[in-house]
mmCIF file of C-alpha atoms and ligand atoms in Angstrom:
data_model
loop_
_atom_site.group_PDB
_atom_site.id
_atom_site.type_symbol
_atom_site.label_atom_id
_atom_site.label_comp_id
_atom_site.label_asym_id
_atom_site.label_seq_id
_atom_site.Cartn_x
_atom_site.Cartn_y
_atom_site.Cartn_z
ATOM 1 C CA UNK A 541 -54.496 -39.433 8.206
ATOM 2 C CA UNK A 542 -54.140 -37.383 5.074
ATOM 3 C CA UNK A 543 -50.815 -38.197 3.192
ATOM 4 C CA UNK A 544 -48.524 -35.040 4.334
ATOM 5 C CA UNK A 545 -48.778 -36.135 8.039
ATOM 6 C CA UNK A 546 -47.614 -39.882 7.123
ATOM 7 C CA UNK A 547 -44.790 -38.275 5.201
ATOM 8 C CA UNK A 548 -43.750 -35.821 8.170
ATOM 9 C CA UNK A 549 -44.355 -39.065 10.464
ATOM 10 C CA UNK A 550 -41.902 -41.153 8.253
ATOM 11 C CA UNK A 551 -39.348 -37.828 8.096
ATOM 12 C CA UNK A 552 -38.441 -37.377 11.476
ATOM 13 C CA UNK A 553 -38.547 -41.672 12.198
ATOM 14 C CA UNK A 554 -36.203 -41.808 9.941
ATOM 15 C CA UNK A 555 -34.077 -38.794 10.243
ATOM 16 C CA UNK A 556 -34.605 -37.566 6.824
ATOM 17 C CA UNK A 557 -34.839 -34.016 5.351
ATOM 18 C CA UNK A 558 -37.162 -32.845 2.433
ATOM 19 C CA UNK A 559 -34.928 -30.622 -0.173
ATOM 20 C CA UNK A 560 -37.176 -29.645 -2.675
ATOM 21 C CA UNK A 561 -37.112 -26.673 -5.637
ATOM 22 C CA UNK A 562 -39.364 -23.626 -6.326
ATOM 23 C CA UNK A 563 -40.272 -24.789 -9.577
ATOM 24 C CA UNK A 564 -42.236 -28.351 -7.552
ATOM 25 C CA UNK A 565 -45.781 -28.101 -6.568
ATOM 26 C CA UNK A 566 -47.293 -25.849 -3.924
ATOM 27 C CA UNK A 567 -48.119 -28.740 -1.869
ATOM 28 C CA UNK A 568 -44.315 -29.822 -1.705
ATOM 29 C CA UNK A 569 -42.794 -27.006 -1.335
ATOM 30 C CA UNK A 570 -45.354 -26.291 1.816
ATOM 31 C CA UNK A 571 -44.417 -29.545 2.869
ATOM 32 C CA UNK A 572 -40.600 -29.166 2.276
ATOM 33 C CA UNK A 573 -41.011 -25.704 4.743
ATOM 34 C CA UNK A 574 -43.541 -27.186 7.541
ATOM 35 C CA UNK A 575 -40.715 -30.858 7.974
ATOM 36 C CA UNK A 576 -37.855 -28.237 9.004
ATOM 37 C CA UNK A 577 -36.547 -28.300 5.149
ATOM 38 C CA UNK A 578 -36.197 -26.129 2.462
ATOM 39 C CA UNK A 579 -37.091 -24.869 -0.394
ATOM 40 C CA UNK A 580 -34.670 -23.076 -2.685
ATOM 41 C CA UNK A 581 -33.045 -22.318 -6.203
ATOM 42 C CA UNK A 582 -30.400 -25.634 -7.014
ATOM 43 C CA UNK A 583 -27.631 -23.780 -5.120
ATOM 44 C CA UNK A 584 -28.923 -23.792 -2.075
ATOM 45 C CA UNK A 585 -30.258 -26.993 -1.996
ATOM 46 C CA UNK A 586 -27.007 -28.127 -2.325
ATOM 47 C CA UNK A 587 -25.566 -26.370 0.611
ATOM 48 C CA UNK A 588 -28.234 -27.740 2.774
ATOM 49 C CA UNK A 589 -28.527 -30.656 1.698
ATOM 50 C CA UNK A 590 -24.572 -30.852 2.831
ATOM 51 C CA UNK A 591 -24.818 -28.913 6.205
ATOM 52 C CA UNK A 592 -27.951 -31.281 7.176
ATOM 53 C CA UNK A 593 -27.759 -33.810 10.085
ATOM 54 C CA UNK A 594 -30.672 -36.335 8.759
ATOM 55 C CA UNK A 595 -28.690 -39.179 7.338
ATOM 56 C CA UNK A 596 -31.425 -39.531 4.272
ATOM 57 C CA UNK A 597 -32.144 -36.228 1.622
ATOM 58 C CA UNK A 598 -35.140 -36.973 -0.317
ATOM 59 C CA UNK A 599 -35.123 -34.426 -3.338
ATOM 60 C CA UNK A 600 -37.773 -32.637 -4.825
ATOM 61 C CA UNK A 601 -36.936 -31.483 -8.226
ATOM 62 C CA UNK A 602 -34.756 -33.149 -10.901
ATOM 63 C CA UNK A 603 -32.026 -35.999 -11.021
ATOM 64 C CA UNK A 604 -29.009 -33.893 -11.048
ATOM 65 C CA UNK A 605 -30.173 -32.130 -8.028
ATOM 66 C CA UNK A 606 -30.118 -35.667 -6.537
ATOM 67 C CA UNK A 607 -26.612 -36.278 -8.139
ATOM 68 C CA UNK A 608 -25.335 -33.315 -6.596
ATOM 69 C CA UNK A 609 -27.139 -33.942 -2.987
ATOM 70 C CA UNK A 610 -25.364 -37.200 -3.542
ATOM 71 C CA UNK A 611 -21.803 -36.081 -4.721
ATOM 72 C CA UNK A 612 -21.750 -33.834 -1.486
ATOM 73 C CA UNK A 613 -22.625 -36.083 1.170
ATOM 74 C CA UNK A 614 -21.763 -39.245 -0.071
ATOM 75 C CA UNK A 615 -22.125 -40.800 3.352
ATOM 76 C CA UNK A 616 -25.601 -39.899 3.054
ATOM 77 C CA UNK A 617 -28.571 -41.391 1.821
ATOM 78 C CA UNK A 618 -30.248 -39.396 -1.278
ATOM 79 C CA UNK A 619 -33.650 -40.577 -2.660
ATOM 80 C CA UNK A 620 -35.220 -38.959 -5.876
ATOM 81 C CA UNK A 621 -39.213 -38.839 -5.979
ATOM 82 C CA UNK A 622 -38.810 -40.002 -9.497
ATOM 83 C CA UNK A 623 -35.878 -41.457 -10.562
ATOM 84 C CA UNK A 624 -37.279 -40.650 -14.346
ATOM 85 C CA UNK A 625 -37.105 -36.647 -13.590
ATOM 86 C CA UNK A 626 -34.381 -35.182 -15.604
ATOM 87 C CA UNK A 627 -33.246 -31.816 -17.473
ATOM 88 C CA UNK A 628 -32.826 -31.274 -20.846
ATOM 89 C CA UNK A 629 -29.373 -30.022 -20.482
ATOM 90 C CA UNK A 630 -28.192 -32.576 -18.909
ATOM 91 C CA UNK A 631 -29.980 -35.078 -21.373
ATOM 92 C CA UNK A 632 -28.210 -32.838 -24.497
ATOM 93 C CA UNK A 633 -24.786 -33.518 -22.895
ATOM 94 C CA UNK A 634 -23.696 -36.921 -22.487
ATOM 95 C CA UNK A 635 -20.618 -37.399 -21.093
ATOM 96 C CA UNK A 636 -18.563 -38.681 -23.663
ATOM 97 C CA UNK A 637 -19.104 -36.463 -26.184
ATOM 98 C CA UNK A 638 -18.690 -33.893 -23.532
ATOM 99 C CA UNK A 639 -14.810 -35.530 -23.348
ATOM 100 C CA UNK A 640 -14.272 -35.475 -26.413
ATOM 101 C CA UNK A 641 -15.243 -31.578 -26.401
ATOM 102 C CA UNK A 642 -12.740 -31.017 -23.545
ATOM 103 C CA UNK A 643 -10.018 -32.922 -25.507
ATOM 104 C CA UNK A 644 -10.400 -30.504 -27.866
ATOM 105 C CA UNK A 645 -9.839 -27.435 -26.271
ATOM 106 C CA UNK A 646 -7.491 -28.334 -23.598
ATOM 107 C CA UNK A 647 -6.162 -24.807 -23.209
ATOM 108 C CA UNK A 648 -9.869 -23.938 -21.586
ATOM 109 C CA UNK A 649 -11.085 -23.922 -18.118
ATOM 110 C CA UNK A 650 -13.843 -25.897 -17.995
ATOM 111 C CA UNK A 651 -16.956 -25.136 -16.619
ATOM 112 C CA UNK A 652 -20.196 -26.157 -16.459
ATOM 113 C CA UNK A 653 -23.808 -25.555 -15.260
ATOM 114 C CA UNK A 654 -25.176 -27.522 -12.471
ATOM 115 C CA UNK A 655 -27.890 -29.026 -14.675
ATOM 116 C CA UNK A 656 -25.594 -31.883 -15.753
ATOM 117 C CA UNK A 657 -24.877 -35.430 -14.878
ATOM 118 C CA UNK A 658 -22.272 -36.401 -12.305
ATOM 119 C CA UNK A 659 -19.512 -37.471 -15.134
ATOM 120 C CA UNK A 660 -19.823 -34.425 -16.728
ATOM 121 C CA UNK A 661 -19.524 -32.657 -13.537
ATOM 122 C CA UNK A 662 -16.505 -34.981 -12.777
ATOM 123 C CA UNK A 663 -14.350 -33.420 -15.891
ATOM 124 C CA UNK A 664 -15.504 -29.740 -14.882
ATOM 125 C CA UNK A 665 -12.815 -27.314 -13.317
ATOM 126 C CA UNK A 666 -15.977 -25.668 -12.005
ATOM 127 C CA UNK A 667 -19.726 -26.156 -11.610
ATOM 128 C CA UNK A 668 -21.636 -23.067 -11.342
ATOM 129 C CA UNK A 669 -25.417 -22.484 -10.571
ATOM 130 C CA UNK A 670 -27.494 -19.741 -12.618
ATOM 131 C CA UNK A 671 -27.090 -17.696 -9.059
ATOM 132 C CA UNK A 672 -23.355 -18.197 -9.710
ATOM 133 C CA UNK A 673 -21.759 -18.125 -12.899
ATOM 134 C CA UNK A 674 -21.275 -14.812 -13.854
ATOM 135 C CA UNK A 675 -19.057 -14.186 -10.818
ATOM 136 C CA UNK A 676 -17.458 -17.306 -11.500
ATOM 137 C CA UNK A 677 -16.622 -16.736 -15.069
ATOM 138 C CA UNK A 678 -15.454 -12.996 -14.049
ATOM 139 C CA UNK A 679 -12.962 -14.619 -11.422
ATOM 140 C CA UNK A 680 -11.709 -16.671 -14.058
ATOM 141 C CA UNK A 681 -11.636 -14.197 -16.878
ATOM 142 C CA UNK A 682 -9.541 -11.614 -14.358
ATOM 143 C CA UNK A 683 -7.328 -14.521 -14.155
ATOM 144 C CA UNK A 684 -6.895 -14.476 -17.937
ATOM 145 C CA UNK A 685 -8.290 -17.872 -18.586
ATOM 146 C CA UNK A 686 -10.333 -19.069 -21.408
ATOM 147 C CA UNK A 687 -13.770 -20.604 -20.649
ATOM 148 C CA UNK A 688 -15.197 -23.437 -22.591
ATOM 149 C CA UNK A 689 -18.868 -23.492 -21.087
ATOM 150 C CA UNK A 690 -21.252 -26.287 -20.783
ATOM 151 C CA UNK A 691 -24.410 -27.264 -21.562
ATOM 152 C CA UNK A 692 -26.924 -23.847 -21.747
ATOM 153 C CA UNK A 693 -26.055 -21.921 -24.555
ATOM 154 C CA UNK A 694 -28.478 -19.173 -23.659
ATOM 155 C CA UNK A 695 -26.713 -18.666 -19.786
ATOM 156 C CA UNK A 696 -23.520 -18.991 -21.601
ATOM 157 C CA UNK A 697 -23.665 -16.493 -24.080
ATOM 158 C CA UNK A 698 -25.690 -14.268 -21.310
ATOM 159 C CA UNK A 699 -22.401 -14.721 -18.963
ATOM 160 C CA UNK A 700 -20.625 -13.986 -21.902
ATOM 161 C CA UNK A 701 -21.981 -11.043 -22.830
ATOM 162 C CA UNK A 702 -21.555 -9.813 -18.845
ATOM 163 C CA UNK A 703 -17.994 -10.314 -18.122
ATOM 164 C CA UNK A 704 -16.318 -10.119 -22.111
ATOM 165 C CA UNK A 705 -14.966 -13.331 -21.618
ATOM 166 C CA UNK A 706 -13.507 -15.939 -23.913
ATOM 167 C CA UNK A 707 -16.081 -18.706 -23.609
ATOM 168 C CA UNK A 708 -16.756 -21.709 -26.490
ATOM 169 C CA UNK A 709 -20.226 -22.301 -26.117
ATOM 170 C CA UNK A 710 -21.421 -26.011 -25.626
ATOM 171 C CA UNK A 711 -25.072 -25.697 -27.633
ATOM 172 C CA UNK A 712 -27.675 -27.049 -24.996
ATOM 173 C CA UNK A 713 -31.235 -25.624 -24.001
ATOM 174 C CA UNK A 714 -34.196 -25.613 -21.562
ATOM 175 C CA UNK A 715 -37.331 -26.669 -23.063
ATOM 176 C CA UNK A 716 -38.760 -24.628 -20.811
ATOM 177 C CA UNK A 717 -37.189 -21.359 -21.297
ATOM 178 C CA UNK A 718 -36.708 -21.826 -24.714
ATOM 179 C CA UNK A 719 -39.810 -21.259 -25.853
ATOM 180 C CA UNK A 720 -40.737 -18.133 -24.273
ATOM 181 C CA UNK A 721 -41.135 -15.612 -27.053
ATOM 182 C CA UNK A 722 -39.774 -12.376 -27.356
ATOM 183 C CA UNK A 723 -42.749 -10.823 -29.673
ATOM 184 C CA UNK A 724 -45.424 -11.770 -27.814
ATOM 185 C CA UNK A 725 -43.655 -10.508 -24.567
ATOM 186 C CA UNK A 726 -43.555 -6.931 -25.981
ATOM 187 C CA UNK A 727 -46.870 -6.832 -26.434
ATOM 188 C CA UNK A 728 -46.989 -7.937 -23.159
ATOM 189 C CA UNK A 729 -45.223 -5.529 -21.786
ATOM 190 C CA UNK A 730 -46.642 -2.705 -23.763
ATOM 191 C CA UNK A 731 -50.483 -3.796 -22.138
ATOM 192 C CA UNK A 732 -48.794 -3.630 -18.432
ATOM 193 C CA UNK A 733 -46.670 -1.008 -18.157
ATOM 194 C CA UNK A 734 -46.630 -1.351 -14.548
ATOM 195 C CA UNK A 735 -45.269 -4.261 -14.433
ATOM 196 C CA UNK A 736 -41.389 -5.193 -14.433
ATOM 197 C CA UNK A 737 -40.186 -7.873 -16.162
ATOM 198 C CA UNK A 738 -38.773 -10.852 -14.672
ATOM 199 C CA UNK A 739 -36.181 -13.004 -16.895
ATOM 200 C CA UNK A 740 -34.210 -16.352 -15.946
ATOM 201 C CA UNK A 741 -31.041 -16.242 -18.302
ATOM 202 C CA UNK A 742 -31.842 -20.137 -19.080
ATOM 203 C CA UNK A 743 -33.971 -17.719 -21.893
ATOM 204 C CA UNK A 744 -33.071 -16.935 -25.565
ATOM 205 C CA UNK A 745 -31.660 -13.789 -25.843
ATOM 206 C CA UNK A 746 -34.167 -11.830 -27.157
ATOM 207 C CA UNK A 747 -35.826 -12.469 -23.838
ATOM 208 C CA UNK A 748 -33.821 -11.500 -21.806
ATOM 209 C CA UNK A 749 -33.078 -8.144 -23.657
ATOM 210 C CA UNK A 750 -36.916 -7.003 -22.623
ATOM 211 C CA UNK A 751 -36.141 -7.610 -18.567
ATOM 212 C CA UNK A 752 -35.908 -5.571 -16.158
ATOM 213 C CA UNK A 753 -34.189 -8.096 -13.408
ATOM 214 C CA UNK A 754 -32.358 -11.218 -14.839
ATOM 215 C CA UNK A 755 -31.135 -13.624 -12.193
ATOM 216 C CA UNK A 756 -31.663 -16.916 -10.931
ATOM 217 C CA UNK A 757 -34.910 -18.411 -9.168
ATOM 218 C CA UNK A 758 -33.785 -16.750 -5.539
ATOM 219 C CA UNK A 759 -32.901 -13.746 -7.436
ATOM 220 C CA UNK A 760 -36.441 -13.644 -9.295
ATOM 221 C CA UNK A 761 -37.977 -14.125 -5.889
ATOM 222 C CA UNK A 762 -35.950 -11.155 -4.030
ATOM 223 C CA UNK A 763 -37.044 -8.905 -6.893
ATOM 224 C CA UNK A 764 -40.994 -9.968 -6.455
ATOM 225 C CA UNK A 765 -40.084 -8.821 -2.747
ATOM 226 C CA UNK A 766 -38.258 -5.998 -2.803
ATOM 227 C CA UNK A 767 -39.206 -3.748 -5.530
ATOM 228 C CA UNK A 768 -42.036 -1.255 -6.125
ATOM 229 C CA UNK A 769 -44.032 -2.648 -9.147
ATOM 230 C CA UNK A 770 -47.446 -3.960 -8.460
ATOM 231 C CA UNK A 771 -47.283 -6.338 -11.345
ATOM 232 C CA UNK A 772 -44.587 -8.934 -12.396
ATOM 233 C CA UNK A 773 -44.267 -10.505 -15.736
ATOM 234 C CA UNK A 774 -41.987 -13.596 -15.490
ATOM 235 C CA UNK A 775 -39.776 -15.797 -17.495
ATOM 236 C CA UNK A 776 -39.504 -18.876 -15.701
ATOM 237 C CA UNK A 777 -41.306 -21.707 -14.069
ATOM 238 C CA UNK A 778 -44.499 -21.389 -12.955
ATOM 239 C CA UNK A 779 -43.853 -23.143 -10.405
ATOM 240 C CA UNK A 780 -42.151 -20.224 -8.614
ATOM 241 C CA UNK A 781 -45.523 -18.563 -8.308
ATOM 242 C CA UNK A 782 -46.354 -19.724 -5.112
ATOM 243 C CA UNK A 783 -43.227 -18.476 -3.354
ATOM 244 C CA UNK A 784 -43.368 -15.004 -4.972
ATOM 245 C CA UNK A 785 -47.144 -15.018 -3.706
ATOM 246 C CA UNK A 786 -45.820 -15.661 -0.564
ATOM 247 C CA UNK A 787 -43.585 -12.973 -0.808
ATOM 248 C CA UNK A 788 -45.344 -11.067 -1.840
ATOM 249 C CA UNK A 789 -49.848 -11.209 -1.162
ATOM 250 C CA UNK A 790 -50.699 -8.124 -3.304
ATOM 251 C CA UNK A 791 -48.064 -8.732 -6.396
ATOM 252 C CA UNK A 792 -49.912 -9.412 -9.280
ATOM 253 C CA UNK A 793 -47.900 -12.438 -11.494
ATOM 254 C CA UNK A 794 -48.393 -12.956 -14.856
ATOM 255 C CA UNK A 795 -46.793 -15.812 -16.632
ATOM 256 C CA UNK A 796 -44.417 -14.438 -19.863
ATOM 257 C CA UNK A 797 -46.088 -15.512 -23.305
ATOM 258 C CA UNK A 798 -44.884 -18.830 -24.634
ATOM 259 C CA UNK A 799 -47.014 -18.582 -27.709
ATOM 260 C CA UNK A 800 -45.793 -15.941 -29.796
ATOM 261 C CA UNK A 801 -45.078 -16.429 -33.758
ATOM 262 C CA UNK A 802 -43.917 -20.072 -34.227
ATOM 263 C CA UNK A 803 -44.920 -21.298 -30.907
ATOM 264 C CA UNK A 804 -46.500 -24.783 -30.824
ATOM 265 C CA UNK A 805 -48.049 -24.812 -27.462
ATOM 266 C CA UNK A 806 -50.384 -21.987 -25.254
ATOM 267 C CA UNK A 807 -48.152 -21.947 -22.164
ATOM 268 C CA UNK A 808 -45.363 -23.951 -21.170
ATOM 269 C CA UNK A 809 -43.963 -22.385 -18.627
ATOM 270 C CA UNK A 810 -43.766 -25.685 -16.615
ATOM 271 C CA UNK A 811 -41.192 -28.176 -16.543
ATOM 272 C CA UNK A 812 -42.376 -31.493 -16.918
ATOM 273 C CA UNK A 813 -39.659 -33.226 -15.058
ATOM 274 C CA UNK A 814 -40.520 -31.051 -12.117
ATOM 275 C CA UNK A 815 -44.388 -31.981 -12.580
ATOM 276 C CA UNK A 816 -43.388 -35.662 -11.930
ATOM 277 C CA UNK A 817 -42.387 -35.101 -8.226
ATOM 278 C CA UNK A 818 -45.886 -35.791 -6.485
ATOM 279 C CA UNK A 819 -46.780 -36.470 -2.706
ATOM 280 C CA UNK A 820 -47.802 -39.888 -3.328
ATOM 281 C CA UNK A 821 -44.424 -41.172 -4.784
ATOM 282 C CA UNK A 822 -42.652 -39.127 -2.144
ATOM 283 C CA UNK A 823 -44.480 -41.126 0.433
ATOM 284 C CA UNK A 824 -43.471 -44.739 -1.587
ATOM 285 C CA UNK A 825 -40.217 -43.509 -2.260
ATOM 286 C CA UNK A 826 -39.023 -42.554 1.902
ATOM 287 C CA UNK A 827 -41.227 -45.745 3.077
ATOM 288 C CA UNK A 828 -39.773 -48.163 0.510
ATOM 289 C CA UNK A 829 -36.379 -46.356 0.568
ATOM 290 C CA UNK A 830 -37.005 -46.089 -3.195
ATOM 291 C CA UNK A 831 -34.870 -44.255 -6.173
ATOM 292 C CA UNK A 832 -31.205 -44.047 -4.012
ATOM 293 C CA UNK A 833 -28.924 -42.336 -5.897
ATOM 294 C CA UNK A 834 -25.940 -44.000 -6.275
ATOM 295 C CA UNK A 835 -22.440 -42.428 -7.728
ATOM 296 C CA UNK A 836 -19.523 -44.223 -8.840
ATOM 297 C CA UNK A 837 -17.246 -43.275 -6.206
ATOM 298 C CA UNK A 838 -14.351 -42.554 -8.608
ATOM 299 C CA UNK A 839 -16.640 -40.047 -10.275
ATOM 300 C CA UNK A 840 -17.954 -38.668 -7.670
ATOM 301 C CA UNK A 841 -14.385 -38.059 -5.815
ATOM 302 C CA UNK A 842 -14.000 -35.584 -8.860
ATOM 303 C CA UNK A 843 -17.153 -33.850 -9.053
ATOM 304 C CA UNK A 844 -16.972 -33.290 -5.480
ATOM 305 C CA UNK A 845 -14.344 -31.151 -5.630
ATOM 306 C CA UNK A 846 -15.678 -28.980 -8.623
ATOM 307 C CA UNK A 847 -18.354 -28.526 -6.959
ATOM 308 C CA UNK A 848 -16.418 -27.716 -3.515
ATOM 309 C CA UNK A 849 -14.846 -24.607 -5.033
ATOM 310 C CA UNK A 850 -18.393 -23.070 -6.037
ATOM 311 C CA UNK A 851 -19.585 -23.591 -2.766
ATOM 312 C CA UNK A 852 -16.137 -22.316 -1.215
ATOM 313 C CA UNK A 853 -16.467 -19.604 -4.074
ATOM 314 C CA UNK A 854 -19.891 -18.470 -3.165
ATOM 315 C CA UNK A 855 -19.331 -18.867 0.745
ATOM 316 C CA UNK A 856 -16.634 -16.098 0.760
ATOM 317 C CA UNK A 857 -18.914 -13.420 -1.136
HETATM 318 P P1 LIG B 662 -31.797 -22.222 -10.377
HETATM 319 O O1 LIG B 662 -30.394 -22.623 -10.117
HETATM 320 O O2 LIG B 662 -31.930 -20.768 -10.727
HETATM 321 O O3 LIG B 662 -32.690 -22.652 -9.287
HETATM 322 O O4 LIG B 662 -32.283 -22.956 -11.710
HETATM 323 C C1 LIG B 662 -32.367 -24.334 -11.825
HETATM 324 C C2 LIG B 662 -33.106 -24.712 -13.036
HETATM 325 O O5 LIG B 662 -33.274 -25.858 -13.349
HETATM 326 C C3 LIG B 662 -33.612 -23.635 -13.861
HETATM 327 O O6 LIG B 662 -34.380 -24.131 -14.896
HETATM 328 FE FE1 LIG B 663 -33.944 -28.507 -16.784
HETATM 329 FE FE2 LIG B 663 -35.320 -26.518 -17.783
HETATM 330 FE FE3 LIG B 663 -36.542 -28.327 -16.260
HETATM 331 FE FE4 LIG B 663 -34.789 -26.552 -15.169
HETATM 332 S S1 LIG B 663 -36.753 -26.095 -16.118
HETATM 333 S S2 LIG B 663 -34.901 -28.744 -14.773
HETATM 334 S S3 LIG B 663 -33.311 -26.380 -16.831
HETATM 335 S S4 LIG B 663 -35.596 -28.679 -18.257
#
């Protein structure tokens, strides 16, 4: 029997639900949609993972993804395909210097991105999603609060620059994003003029000041959908290919230049946290009930409700 039937097989015997992200493999994310789960950009994955009736979520994608399957349903069971996949903002922002930084500025509303650990989540006011945060910030900015933002400085200062709010900047990156290169994009650009360019704000901001649509995953997707262009150049994941070819058959995708001036590598356009979910330790980890994610329930009390109000938040738009 080849491996995705013994993992459907073990899926429904156990009443568990495959959550998985657009930037894991094809063959996940086609197994994710065939079990009766989903695949989706980190805010929805959340939601579902919460609304779901199987009493285990195995998640496909990164550790905080887990975390925040986790924080939501904490009467559920949450299993990671590798407990080693992480993020690098959530790496860059450990939680006690992350304190420290709130001490600080204690006049500031704090919020931060959903790529970070459950503590850090715990002494948010707010967690936001790339799908998210600019209306979020807005809210609060109409309010007349002060932001201090946490950890992507590139989606901070690109919510900054949208809603002209007061936001300290906590200085985290992607690896990923980072190192797509403006230069080399142009030219890009310039050789497809056909083509609009796609652009997650996780990018520096030179990036993002060539696209045409900047948004999250879901948002990147819609646009692959929905507009005119035969040709799409895009800034994120490569992973996200095979949903905007399902989208969309006749779309032509090209991958945005990573090696411009100063780049060290060809492409990498691929996260390799994401590359470690596979179909073999998916199988292990829901047969052995392998890599449960486990909160302290103090902490995740607190997150919970910061990341309550996005979803509340987000519901009501
Ligand atoms: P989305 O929330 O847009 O899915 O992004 C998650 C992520 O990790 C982007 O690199
Ligand atoms: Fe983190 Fe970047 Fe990987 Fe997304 S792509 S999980 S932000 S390192």
């Amino acid at each position: 029997m080849a491996i995705q039937a013994k993992i459907k097989q073990l899926l429904q015997a156990k009443n568990a639900v495959l959550v998985a992200h657009y930037y894991v493999s094809a063959e996940l994310q086609i197994l994710a949609e065939e079990s009766g789960g989903i695949v989706s950009d980190s805010l929805e994955m959340a939601r579902f993972g919460q609304n779901s009736k199987a009493d285990i979520i195995v998640v496909a994608g990164v550790k905080f993804m887990g975390e925040t399957a986790k924080i939501l349903s904490p009467q559920k069971t949450v299993l990671v395909i590798d407990k080693n996949a992480t993020c690098s903002l959530d790496e860059d922002c450990p939680a006690a210097d992350f304190a420290k930084f709130c001490d600080e500025n204690p006049e500031r509303k704090v919020v931060v991105y959903a790529n970070t650990s459950a503590a850090v989540k715990a002494r948010a006011d707010w967690v936001v999603t790339s799908g998210s945060a600019v209306a979020v910030v807005q809210h609060l900015h109409s309010l007349g609060e002060k932001i201090l933002w946490a950890p992507d400085k590139h989606l901070g200062r690109y919510v900054q620059n949208q809603t002209a709010a007061d936001m300290l900047l906590w200085q985290g990156a992607c690896v990923v994003h980072e190192r797509f290169k403006a230069d080399a994009l142009a030219n890009l650009k310039a050789l497809h003029p056909e083509a609009a360019v796609l652009v997650h704000p996780e990018s520096p901001q030179a990036v993002v000041d060539l696209a045409d649509v900047i948004g999250s995953t879901t948002a990147l997707i819609e646009a692959v959908k929905n507009r005119a262009e035969p040709t799409f150049i895009v800034a994120t994941d490569n992973g996200i290919f095979h949903k905007m070819h399902q989208v969309n058959p006749t779309a032509k995708i090209i991958e945005a230049p990573t090696a411009g001036a100063g780049a060290d590598c060809e492409s990498c356009a691929h996260c390799g946290w994401m590359e470690m979910n596979n179909l073999e330790k998916l199988f292990s980890a829901l047969k052995n009930g392998e890599n449960e994610i486990i909160i302290e329930p103090k902490i995740g009390k607190k997150a919970q409700k910061s990341i309550q109000k996005l979803l509340d938040f987000t519901e009501q738009k």
